[in-house]
PDB file of C-alpha atoms in Angstrom:
ATOM      1  CA  UNK A 388       0.163   0.020  -0.174  1.00  0.00           C
ATOM      2  CA  UNK A 389       1.599   3.335  -0.843  1.00  0.00           C
ATOM      3  CA  UNK A 390       1.925   5.733   2.035  1.00  0.00           C
ATOM      4  CA  UNK A 391      -0.540   8.459   2.528  1.00  0.00           C
ATOM      5  CA  UNK A 392       1.715  11.650   1.160  1.00  0.00           C
ATOM      6  CA  UNK A 393       0.537  13.782   3.986  1.00  0.00           C
ATOM      7  CA  UNK A 394      -0.404  14.274   7.667  1.00  0.00           C
ATOM      8  CA  UNK A 395      -3.738  15.118   9.017  1.00  0.00           C
ATOM      9  CA  UNK A 396      -4.192  17.321  11.823  1.00  0.00           C
ATOM     10  CA  UNK A 397      -6.885  19.733  13.718  1.00  0.00           C
ATOM     11  CA  UNK A 398      -6.363  22.422  15.683  1.00  0.00           C
ATOM     12  CA  UNK A 399      -8.707  24.746  17.612  1.00  0.00           C
ATOM     13  CA  UNK A 400      -9.701  28.266  16.642  1.00  0.00           C
ATOM     14  CA  UNK A 401     -10.022  30.969  19.078  1.00  0.00           C
ATOM     15  CA  UNK A 402     -14.216  30.282  19.656  1.00  0.00           C
ATOM     16  CA  UNK A 403     -12.623  26.799  20.209  1.00  0.00           C
ATOM     17  CA  UNK A 404     -14.468  25.588  16.737  1.00  0.00           C
ATOM     18  CA  UNK A 405     -12.259  22.589  15.452  1.00  0.00           C
ATOM     19  CA  UNK A 406     -10.485  22.800  12.324  1.00  0.00           C
ATOM     20  CA  UNK A 407      -8.691  20.907   9.608  1.00  0.00           C
ATOM     21  CA  UNK A 408      -5.268  20.870   7.845  1.00  0.00           C
ATOM     22  CA  UNK A 409      -3.048  18.514   5.649  1.00  0.00           C
ATOM     23  CA  UNK A 410       0.617  18.740   5.974  1.00  0.00           C
ATOM     24  CA  UNK A 411       2.317  18.050   2.936  1.00  0.00           C
ATOM     25  CA  UNK A 412       6.398  17.823   2.511  1.00  0.00           C
ATOM     26  CA  UNK A 413       9.163  18.157   5.287  1.00  0.00           C
ATOM     27  CA  UNK A 414       8.512  20.941   7.622  1.00  0.00           C
ATOM     28  CA  UNK A 415      11.886  21.708   7.493  1.00  0.00           C
ATOM     29  CA  UNK A 416      12.599  22.026   3.722  1.00  0.00           C
ATOM     30  CA  UNK A 417      14.661  24.897   3.247  1.00  0.00           C
ATOM     31  CA  UNK A 418      12.235  26.644   0.587  1.00  0.00           C
ATOM     32  CA  UNK A 419       9.150  28.863   1.410  1.00  0.00           C
ATOM     33  CA  UNK A 420       6.167  26.888   2.772  1.00  0.00           C
ATOM     34  CA  UNK A 421       2.961  27.403   0.641  1.00  0.00           C
ATOM     35  CA  UNK A 422      -0.169  27.771   2.039  1.00  0.00           C
ATOM     36  CA  UNK A 423      -3.234  27.125  -0.166  1.00  0.00           C
ATOM     37  CA  UNK A 424      -6.887  28.992   0.620  1.00  0.00           C
ATOM     38  CA  UNK A 425      -9.732  27.163  -1.418  1.00  0.00           C
ATOM     39  CA  UNK A 426     -12.500  28.571  -2.497  1.00  0.00           C
ATOM     40  CA  UNK A 427     -16.167  29.437  -1.235  1.00  0.00           C
ATOM     41  CA  UNK A 428     -17.574  25.632  -0.368  1.00  0.00           C
ATOM     42  CA  UNK A 429     -14.232  24.059  -1.390  1.00  0.00           C
ATOM     43  CA  UNK A 430     -11.793  22.355   0.938  1.00  0.00           C
ATOM     44  CA  UNK A 431      -8.440  21.132   1.062  1.00  0.00           C
ATOM     45  CA  UNK A 432      -8.980  18.172  -1.464  1.00  0.00           C
ATOM     46  CA  UNK A 433      -8.768  20.759  -4.477  1.00  0.00           C
ATOM     47  CA  UNK A 434      -5.116  21.379  -3.673  1.00  0.00           C
ATOM     48  CA  UNK A 435      -4.222  17.250  -3.671  1.00  0.00           C
ATOM     49  CA  UNK A 436      -2.373  17.461  -6.766  1.00  0.00           C
ATOM     50  CA  UNK A 437      -0.652  20.825  -6.472  1.00  0.00           C
ATOM     51  CA  UNK A 438       0.753  19.792  -3.377  1.00  0.00           C
ATOM     52  CA  UNK A 439       2.245  16.490  -4.195  1.00  0.00           C
ATOM     53  CA  UNK A 440       3.782  18.342  -7.121  1.00  0.00           C
ATOM     54  CA  UNK A 441       5.706  21.093  -5.085  1.00  0.00           C
ATOM     55  CA  UNK A 442       6.212  18.309  -1.637  1.00  0.00           C
ATOM     56  CA  UNK A 443       9.513  17.355  -2.979  1.00  0.00           C
ATOM     57  CA  UNK A 444      10.816  21.010  -2.995  1.00  0.00           C
ATOM     58  CA  UNK A 445       8.818  22.868  -0.043  1.00  0.00           C
ATOM     59  CA  UNK A 446       6.159  22.449   2.760  1.00  0.00           C
ATOM     60  CA  UNK A 447       2.363  22.754   1.946  1.00  0.00           C
ATOM     61  CA  UNK A 448      -0.581  22.853   3.824  1.00  0.00           C
ATOM     62  CA  UNK A 449      -4.152  23.053   2.896  1.00  0.00           C
ATOM     63  CA  UNK A 450      -7.062  24.002   5.053  1.00  0.00           C
ATOM     64  CA  UNK A 451     -10.347  23.420   5.428  1.00  0.00           C
ATOM     65  CA  UNK A 452     -12.417  26.354   6.809  1.00  0.00           C
ATOM     66  CA  UNK A 453     -14.871  26.200   8.993  1.00  0.00           C
ATOM     67  CA  UNK A 454     -17.890  24.391   7.848  1.00  0.00           C
ATOM     68  CA  UNK A 455     -16.141  22.711   5.358  1.00  0.00           C
ATOM     69  CA  UNK A 456     -14.631  19.398   4.615  1.00  0.00           C
ATOM     70  CA  UNK A 457     -13.397  17.864   7.807  1.00  0.00           C
ATOM     71  CA  UNK A 458     -13.869  20.889   9.695  1.00  0.00           C
ATOM     72  CA  UNK A 459     -16.285  21.146  12.155  1.00  0.00           C
ATOM     73  CA  UNK A 460     -19.630  23.114  11.295  1.00  0.00           C
ATOM     74  CA  UNK A 461     -20.593  26.670  13.059  1.00  0.00           C
ATOM     75  CA  UNK A 462     -23.647  26.719  15.238  1.00  0.00           C
ATOM     76  CA  UNK A 463     -24.024  30.332  14.430  1.00  0.00           C
ATOM     77  CA  UNK A 464     -24.081  30.896  10.945  1.00  0.00           C
ATOM     78  CA  UNK A 465     -22.899  34.460  11.075  1.00  0.00           C
ATOM     79  CA  UNK A 466     -19.531  33.189  11.730  1.00  0.00           C
ATOM     80  CA  UNK A 467     -19.201  32.062   8.178  1.00  0.00           C
ATOM     81  CA  UNK A 468     -17.443  35.663   6.991  1.00  0.00           C
ATOM     82  CA  UNK A 469     -14.093  36.297   5.879  1.00  0.00           C
ATOM     83  CA  UNK A 470     -12.895  38.240   9.314  1.00  0.00           C
ATOM     84  CA  UNK A 471     -13.523  35.376  10.915  1.00  0.00           C
ATOM     85  CA  UNK A 472     -11.421  33.318   8.745  1.00  0.00           C
ATOM     86  CA  UNK A 473      -8.753  35.140   8.954  1.00  0.00           C
ATOM     87  CA  UNK A 474      -8.621  34.657  12.390  1.00  0.00           C
ATOM     88  CA  UNK A 475      -8.747  31.143  11.860  1.00  0.00           C
ATOM     89  CA  UNK A 476      -5.591  31.662   9.479  1.00  0.00           C
ATOM     90  CA  UNK A 477      -3.878  33.157  12.247  1.00  0.00           C
ATOM     91  CA  UNK A 478      -4.583  30.899  14.488  1.00  0.00           C
ATOM     92  CA  UNK A 479      -3.342  27.908  11.734  1.00  0.00           C
ATOM     93  CA  UNK A 480      -0.151  29.343  11.217  1.00  0.00           C
ATOM     94  CA  UNK A 481       0.594  29.476  14.964  1.00  0.00           C
ATOM     95  CA  UNK A 482      -0.173  26.343  15.335  1.00  0.00           C
ATOM     96  CA  UNK A 483       1.857  25.422  12.265  1.00  0.00           C
ATOM     97  CA  UNK A 484       4.709  27.034  13.220  1.00  0.00           C
ATOM     98  CA  UNK A 485       4.880  29.506   9.851  1.00  0.00           C
ATOM     99  CA  UNK A 486       6.729  33.034  10.165  1.00  0.00           C
ATOM    100  CA  UNK A 487       6.739  33.313   6.431  1.00  0.00           C
ATOM    101  CA  UNK A 488       4.640  31.466   3.378  1.00  0.00           C
ATOM    102  CA  UNK A 489       3.510  31.685   0.029  1.00  0.00           C
ATOM    103  CA  UNK A 490       0.062  32.341  -0.248  1.00  0.00           C
ATOM    104  CA  UNK A 491      -2.077  30.037  -3.153  1.00  0.00           C
ATOM    105  CA  UNK A 492      -5.833  31.734  -2.671  1.00  0.00           C
ATOM    106  CA  UNK A 493      -8.445  30.149  -5.152  1.00  0.00           C
ATOM    107  CA  UNK A 494     -11.814  32.754  -5.643  1.00  0.00           C
ATOM    108  CA  UNK A 495     -12.245  33.510  -1.936  1.00  0.00           C
ATOM    109  CA  UNK A 496      -9.331  31.818  -1.080  1.00  0.00           C
ATOM    110  CA  UNK A 497      -7.331  34.589  -2.954  1.00  0.00           C
ATOM    111  CA  UNK A 498      -9.376  37.298  -1.186  1.00  0.00           C
ATOM    112  CA  UNK A 499      -8.555  35.744   1.942  1.00  0.00           C
ATOM    113  CA  UNK A 500      -4.793  36.342   0.630  1.00  0.00           C
ATOM    114  CA  UNK A 501      -5.525  40.199  -0.240  1.00  0.00           C
ATOM    115  CA  UNK A 502      -7.131  40.637   3.331  1.00  0.00           C
ATOM    116  CA  UNK A 503      -3.894  39.192   4.610  1.00  0.00           C
ATOM    117  CA  UNK A 504      -2.033  41.696   3.483  1.00  0.00           C
ATOM    118  CA  UNK A 505      -3.208  44.153   5.945  1.00  0.00           C
ATOM    119  CA  UNK A 506      -4.386  41.758   8.469  1.00  0.00           C
ATOM    120  CA  UNK A 507      -0.812  40.022   8.628  1.00  0.00           C
ATOM    121  CA  UNK A 508       1.293  41.350   6.111  1.00  0.00           C
ATOM    122  CA  UNK A 509       4.441  40.361   7.728  1.00  0.00           C
ATOM    123  CA  UNK A 510       3.543  36.665   6.749  1.00  0.00           C
ATOM    124  CA  UNK A 511       3.430  36.841   3.163  1.00  0.00           C
ATOM    125  CA  UNK A 512       6.610  36.277   1.122  1.00  0.00           C
ATOM    126  CA  UNK A 513       4.655  35.916  -2.291  1.00  0.00           C
ATOM    127  CA  UNK A 514       0.629  35.724  -3.618  1.00  0.00           C
ATOM    128  CA  UNK A 515      -0.740  33.317  -6.318  1.00  0.00           C
ATOM    129  CA  UNK A 516      -4.293  34.475  -7.517  1.00  0.00           C
ATOM    130  CA  UNK A 517      -6.650  31.762  -9.251  1.00  0.00           C
ATOM    131  CA  UNK A 518      -9.393  33.341 -10.674  1.00  0.00           C
ATOM    132  CA  UNK A 519     -10.485  36.312  -8.456  1.00  0.00           C
ATOM    133  CA  UNK A 520      -9.143  39.724  -8.461  1.00  0.00           C
ATOM    134  CA  UNK A 521     -10.537  42.820  -6.417  1.00  0.00           C
ATOM    135  CA  UNK A 522     -13.664  42.933  -8.541  1.00  0.00           C
ATOM    136  CA  UNK A 523     -16.409  40.187  -9.119  1.00  0.00           C
ATOM    137  CA  UNK A 524     -18.231  40.153 -11.855  1.00  0.00           C
ATOM    138  CA  UNK A 525     -21.963  40.607 -10.853  1.00  0.00           C
ATOM    139  CA  UNK A 526     -23.160  37.553 -13.522  1.00  0.00           C
ATOM    140  CA  UNK A 527     -20.876  35.589 -11.325  1.00  0.00           C
ATOM    141  CA  UNK A 528     -21.497  36.589  -7.960  1.00  0.00           C
ATOM    142  CA  UNK A 529     -25.121  36.103  -8.588  1.00  0.00           C
ATOM    143  CA  UNK A 530     -24.908  32.673 -10.475  1.00  0.00           C
ATOM    144  CA  UNK A 531     -22.874  31.566  -6.854  1.00  0.00           C
ATOM    145  CA  UNK A 532     -25.252  33.344  -4.246  1.00  0.00           C
ATOM    146  CA  UNK A 533     -28.043  31.450  -6.297  1.00  0.00           C
ATOM    147  CA  UNK A 534     -26.417  27.883  -6.532  1.00  0.00           C
ATOM    148  CA  UNK A 535     -25.227  28.027  -2.862  1.00  0.00           C
ATOM    149  CA  UNK A 536     -26.797  25.913  -0.271  1.00  0.00           C
ATOM    150  CA  UNK A 537     -29.135  23.877  -2.000  1.00  0.00           C
ATOM    151  CA  UNK A 538     -28.990  20.465  -0.720  1.00  0.00           C
ATOM    152  CA  UNK A 539     -27.752  18.805  -4.083  1.00  0.00           C
ATOM    153  CA  UNK A 540     -27.540  15.020  -3.375  1.00  0.00           C
ATOM    154  CA  UNK A 541     -26.501  11.616  -5.650  1.00  0.00           C
ATOM    155  CA  UNK A 542     -26.705   8.129  -5.316  1.00  0.00           C
ATOM    156  CA  UNK A 543     -22.449   7.777  -6.230  1.00  0.00           C
ATOM    157  CA  UNK A 544     -19.688   9.535  -6.960  1.00  0.00           C
ATOM    158  CA  UNK A 545     -20.343   8.444 -11.223  1.00  0.00           C
ATOM    159  CA  UNK A 546     -23.676  10.246 -10.373  1.00  0.00           C
ATOM    160  CA  UNK A 547     -22.446  12.905  -9.208  1.00  0.00           C
ATOM    161  CA  UNK A 548     -19.932  13.353 -11.757  1.00  0.00           C
ATOM    162  CA  UNK A 549     -22.630  12.993 -14.372  1.00  0.00           C
ATOM    163  CA  UNK A 550     -24.479  15.894 -12.416  1.00  0.00           C
ATOM    164  CA  UNK A 551     -21.407  18.122 -12.434  1.00  0.00           C
ATOM    165  CA  UNK A 552     -20.684  17.634 -15.812  1.00  0.00           C
ATOM    166  CA  UNK A 553     -24.277  18.893 -16.848  1.00  0.00           C
ATOM    167  CA  UNK A 554     -23.914  21.831 -14.329  1.00  0.00           C
ATOM    168  CA  UNK A 555     -20.515  23.370 -15.213  1.00  0.00           C
ATOM    169  CA  UNK A 556     -19.712  22.263 -19.169  1.00  0.00           C
ATOM    170  CA  UNK A 557     -19.553  25.743 -19.811  1.00  0.00           C
ATOM    171  CA  UNK A 558     -17.009  26.090 -17.407  1.00  0.00           C
ATOM    172  CA  UNK A 559     -14.588  22.832 -18.520  1.00  0.00           C
ATOM    173  CA  UNK A 560     -15.720  22.172 -21.827  1.00  0.00           C
ATOM    174  CA  UNK A 561     -12.695  20.065 -22.386  1.00  0.00           C
ATOM    175  CA  UNK A 562     -12.623  18.032 -19.313  1.00  0.00           C
ATOM    176  CA  UNK A 563     -12.763  14.465 -19.643  1.00  0.00           C
ATOM    177  CA  UNK A 564     -14.546  12.036 -17.229  1.00  0.00           C
ATOM    178  CA  UNK A 565     -11.417  11.331 -15.441  1.00  0.00           C
ATOM    179  CA  UNK A 566     -11.370  14.902 -14.268  1.00  0.00           C
ATOM    180  CA  UNK A 567     -14.907  14.818 -13.848  1.00  0.00           C
ATOM    181  CA  UNK A 568     -14.739  12.136 -10.898  1.00  0.00           C
ATOM    182  CA  UNK A 569     -11.695  14.512  -9.528  1.00  0.00           C
ATOM    183  CA  UNK A 570     -13.581  17.585  -9.221  1.00  0.00           C
ATOM    184  CA  UNK A 571     -16.757  15.238  -7.811  1.00  0.00           C
ATOM    185  CA  UNK A 572     -14.863  13.505  -5.241  1.00  0.00           C
ATOM    186  CA  UNK A 573     -13.638  16.622  -4.052  1.00  0.00           C
ATOM    187  CA  UNK A 574     -16.860  18.415  -4.024  1.00  0.00           C
ATOM    188  CA  UNK A 575     -19.015  15.609  -2.430  1.00  0.00           C
ATOM    189  CA  UNK A 576     -18.713  13.276   0.389  1.00  0.00           C
ATOM    190  CA  UNK A 577     -20.259   9.946   1.198  1.00  0.00           C
ATOM    191  CA  UNK A 578     -22.914   9.623   3.925  1.00  0.00           C
ATOM    192  CA  UNK A 579     -25.137   6.803   4.405  1.00  0.00           C
ATOM    193  CA  UNK A 580     -27.570   7.447   1.298  1.00  0.00           C
ATOM    194  CA  UNK A 581     -24.872   8.039  -1.116  1.00  0.00           C
ATOM    195  CA  UNK A 582     -23.521  11.342  -1.602  1.00  0.00           C
ATOM    196  CA  UNK A 583     -23.538  15.007  -0.004  1.00  0.00           C
ATOM    197  CA  UNK A 584     -21.865  18.416  -0.823  1.00  0.00           C
ATOM    198  CA  UNK A 585     -18.941  18.688   1.389  1.00  0.00           C
ATOM    199  CA  UNK A 586     -19.882  21.428   3.496  1.00  0.00           C
ATOM    200  CA  UNK A 587     -22.275  23.043   5.769  1.00  0.00           C
ATOM    201  CA  UNK A 588     -25.275  24.567   3.720  1.00  0.00           C
ATOM    202  CA  UNK A 589     -26.021  27.295   6.336  1.00  0.00           C
ATOM    203  CA  UNK A 590     -22.720  29.016   4.590  1.00  0.00           C
ATOM    204  CA  UNK A 591     -25.249  30.461   2.443  1.00  0.00           C
ATOM    205  CA  UNK A 592     -27.251  32.282   4.789  1.00  0.00           C
ATOM    206  CA  UNK A 593     -24.712  35.424   4.985  1.00  0.00           C
ATOM    207  CA  UNK A 594     -23.900  35.117   1.425  1.00  0.00           C
ATOM    208  CA  UNK A 595     -27.281  35.395   0.512  1.00  0.00           C
ATOM    209  CA  UNK A 596     -28.080  38.365   2.904  1.00  0.00           C
ATOM    210  CA  UNK A 597     -24.845  40.424   1.248  1.00  0.00           C
ATOM    211  CA  UNK A 598     -25.612  39.298  -2.403  1.00  0.00           C
ATOM    212  CA  UNK A 599     -28.600  42.289  -3.144  1.00  0.00           C
ATOM    213  CA  UNK A 600     -25.521  44.928  -1.242  1.00  0.00           C
ATOM    214  CA  UNK A 601     -22.503  46.155  -3.224  1.00  0.00           C
ATOM    215  CA  UNK A 602     -19.503  44.697  -2.810  1.00  0.00           C
ATOM    216  CA  UNK A 603     -16.885  47.064  -0.781  1.00  0.00           C
ATOM    217  CA  UNK A 604     -13.958  48.085  -2.546  1.00  0.00           C
ATOM    218  CA  UNK A 605     -11.628  45.681  -2.643  1.00  0.00           C
ATOM    219  CA  UNK A 606      -8.803  47.457  -4.245  1.00  0.00           C
ATOM    220  CA  UNK A 607      -7.301  48.815  -1.772  1.00  0.00           C
ATOM    221  CA  UNK A 608      -6.146  45.130  -0.059  1.00  0.00           C
ATOM    222  CA  UNK A 609      -4.981  44.587  -3.559  1.00  0.00           C
ATOM    223  CA  UNK A 610      -2.638  47.095  -3.436  1.00  0.00           C
ATOM    224  CA  UNK A 611      -1.428  45.873  -0.457  1.00  0.00           C
ATOM    225  CA  UNK A 612       0.409  43.417  -2.506  1.00  0.00           C
ATOM    226  CA  UNK A 613       2.048  45.726  -4.678  1.00  0.00           C
ATOM    227  CA  UNK A 614       5.327  44.968  -3.047  1.00  0.00           C
ATOM    228  CA  UNK A 615       5.337  41.154  -2.922  1.00  0.00           C
ATOM    229  CA  UNK A 616       5.802  38.902  -6.168  1.00  0.00           C
ATOM    230  CA  UNK A 617       2.405  38.116  -7.541  1.00  0.00           C
ATOM    231  CA  UNK A 618       1.129  35.736 -10.092  1.00  0.00           C
ATOM    232  CA  UNK A 619      -2.083  36.047 -11.308  1.00  0.00           C
ATOM    233  CA  UNK A 620      -3.942  32.984 -12.998  1.00  0.00           C
ATOM    234  CA  UNK A 621      -7.579  34.030 -15.258  1.00  0.00           C
ATOM    235  CA  UNK A 622      -9.793  31.532 -17.018  1.00  0.00           C
ATOM    236  CA  UNK A 623     -10.522  32.512 -20.545  1.00  0.00           C
ATOM    237  CA  UNK A 624     -14.251  31.889 -19.954  1.00  0.00           C
ATOM    238  CA  UNK A 625     -14.359  33.200 -16.260  1.00  0.00           C
ATOM    239  CA  UNK A 626     -17.652  34.440 -15.422  1.00  0.00           C
ATOM    240  CA  UNK A 627     -15.838  36.104 -12.085  1.00  0.00           C
ATOM    241  CA  UNK A 628     -12.735  37.938 -12.865  1.00  0.00           C
ATOM    242  CA  UNK A 629     -13.313  40.243 -16.362  1.00  0.00           C
ATOM    243  CA  UNK A 630     -10.476  40.994 -18.923  1.00  0.00           C
ATOM    244  CA  UNK A 631     -11.373  44.007 -17.825  1.00  0.00           C
ATOM    245  CA  UNK A 632     -10.020  43.887 -14.050  1.00  0.00           C
ATOM    246  CA  UNK A 633      -7.556  41.663 -15.042  1.00  0.00           C
ATOM    247  CA  UNK A 634      -5.753  44.450 -17.028  1.00  0.00           C
ATOM    248  CA  UNK A 635      -6.552  47.059 -14.270  1.00  0.00           C
ATOM    249  CA  UNK A 636      -5.135  44.692 -12.013  1.00  0.00           C
ATOM    250  CA  UNK A 637      -1.871  44.550 -13.610  1.00  0.00           C
ATOM    251  CA  UNK A 638      -1.870  48.461 -14.174  1.00  0.00           C
ATOM    252  CA  UNK A 639      -2.261  48.504 -10.300  1.00  0.00           C
ATOM    253  CA  UNK A 640       0.179  46.171  -9.735  1.00  0.00           C
ATOM    254  CA  UNK A 641       3.123  46.474 -12.185  1.00  0.00           C
ATOM    255  CA  UNK A 642       5.480  43.519 -11.386  1.00  0.00           C
ATOM    256  CA  UNK A 643       2.278  40.981 -11.585  1.00  0.00           C
ATOM    257  CA  UNK A 644       2.523  37.721 -13.664  1.00  0.00           C
ATOM    258  CA  UNK A 645      -0.699  37.712 -15.594  1.00  0.00           C
ATOM    259  CA  UNK A 646      -1.583  34.441 -16.948  1.00  0.00           C
ATOM    260  CA  UNK A 647      -4.515  33.740 -18.953  1.00  0.00           C
ATOM    261  CA  UNK A 648      -6.418  30.292 -19.361  1.00  0.00           C
ATOM    262  CA  UNK A 649      -7.787  28.893 -22.051  1.00  0.00           C
ATOM    263  CA  UNK A 650     -10.248  27.276 -22.248  1.00  0.00           C
ATOM    264  CA  UNK A 651     -11.808  27.154 -18.954  1.00  0.00           C
ATOM    265  CA  UNK A 652     -13.771  28.880 -16.425  1.00  0.00           C
ATOM    266  CA  UNK A 653     -14.107  29.833 -12.993  1.00  0.00           C
ATOM    267  CA  UNK A 654     -12.004  28.370 -11.621  1.00  0.00           C
ATOM    268  CA  UNK A 655      -9.094  26.661 -12.925  1.00  0.00           C
ATOM    269  CA  UNK A 656      -8.300  23.282 -11.540  1.00  0.00           C
ATOM    270  CA  UNK A 657      -4.428  24.231 -11.490  1.00  0.00           C
ATOM    271  CA  UNK A 658      -3.697  20.947 -13.272  1.00  0.00           C
ATOM    272  CA  UNK A 659      -3.722  22.743 -16.911  1.00  0.00           C
ATOM    273  CA  UNK A 660      -0.307  22.543 -18.378  1.00  0.00           C
ATOM    274  CA  UNK A 661      -0.107  26.574 -18.424  1.00  0.00           C
ATOM    275  CA  UNK A 662      -1.262  26.890 -14.845  1.00  0.00           C
ATOM    276  CA  UNK A 663       1.394  24.241 -13.963  1.00  0.00           C
ATOM    277  CA  UNK A 664       3.874  26.040 -16.177  1.00  0.00           C
ATOM    278  CA  UNK A 665       3.602  29.351 -14.442  1.00  0.00           C
ATOM    279  CA  UNK A 666       3.376  28.328 -10.617  1.00  0.00           C
ATOM    280  CA  UNK A 667       6.563  26.038 -11.331  1.00  0.00           C
ATOM    281  CA  UNK A 668       8.258  29.247 -12.573  1.00  0.00           C
ATOM    282  CA  UNK A 669       7.196  31.474  -9.724  1.00  0.00           C
ATOM    283  CA  UNK A 670       7.596  29.616  -6.783  1.00  0.00           C
ATOM    284  CA  UNK A 671      10.835  28.921  -8.586  1.00  0.00           C
ATOM    285  CA  UNK A 672      12.114  32.494  -8.670  1.00  0.00           C
ATOM    286  CA  UNK A 673      10.932  32.856  -4.619  1.00  0.00           C
TER     287      UNK A 673
END
């Protein structure tokens, strides 16, 4: 039997909620560790392949936010909030004894990386943003708000993969069966009646309440990354990060490396050859 390429850990947030993370690679590796932050309803499983790719050179941490994956669900939905998540990440860094790291943030994870530039700037050694910026296209925002919190179940991972293929073929027109299965296994979890979404549906409470309000101005947080190495990835078919916002990001951060990935929407899975090459080069240069 092949040994599991990561160790599993639990820690307690400031409010004592039990949270989960995976730890790949050697914690004493000389290269900067990589902290991977998933999207709104996602979890640590999304980063397994990229963590395995980089674990021979550096330590890689992937996390389940509260209410996702193997982390405990919060009894009060008001705590499903970015400010609370930043506090949880601060606690994780302390528990994992990480003083500086490169942050890879997908979607909401990228927004949290920007938030870290204000809340804990000394931690950041570089940032990779995956299909997210300081402006979120309204079509994508409403699509996410409409979909989140719906209790979606399937009889098996195979059925879930087909369900996801029908729903998201527009974002992944080139994805084959193996890719849909990988996505289904990262999105769903088995229970006694088949498989269900691997997050607390109550995450939708805050999001739906906020979806009718304009987003705050996030450009000041993005400008907090100006002095840092920055790689930004954008899916060419994205309905969340527009081409216009991507161009402005480059103007605001002259050193930003911007890479547009063809034939993929929100969000790139980071196994695209162009994404892999861009991340390899970026990390290799730090």
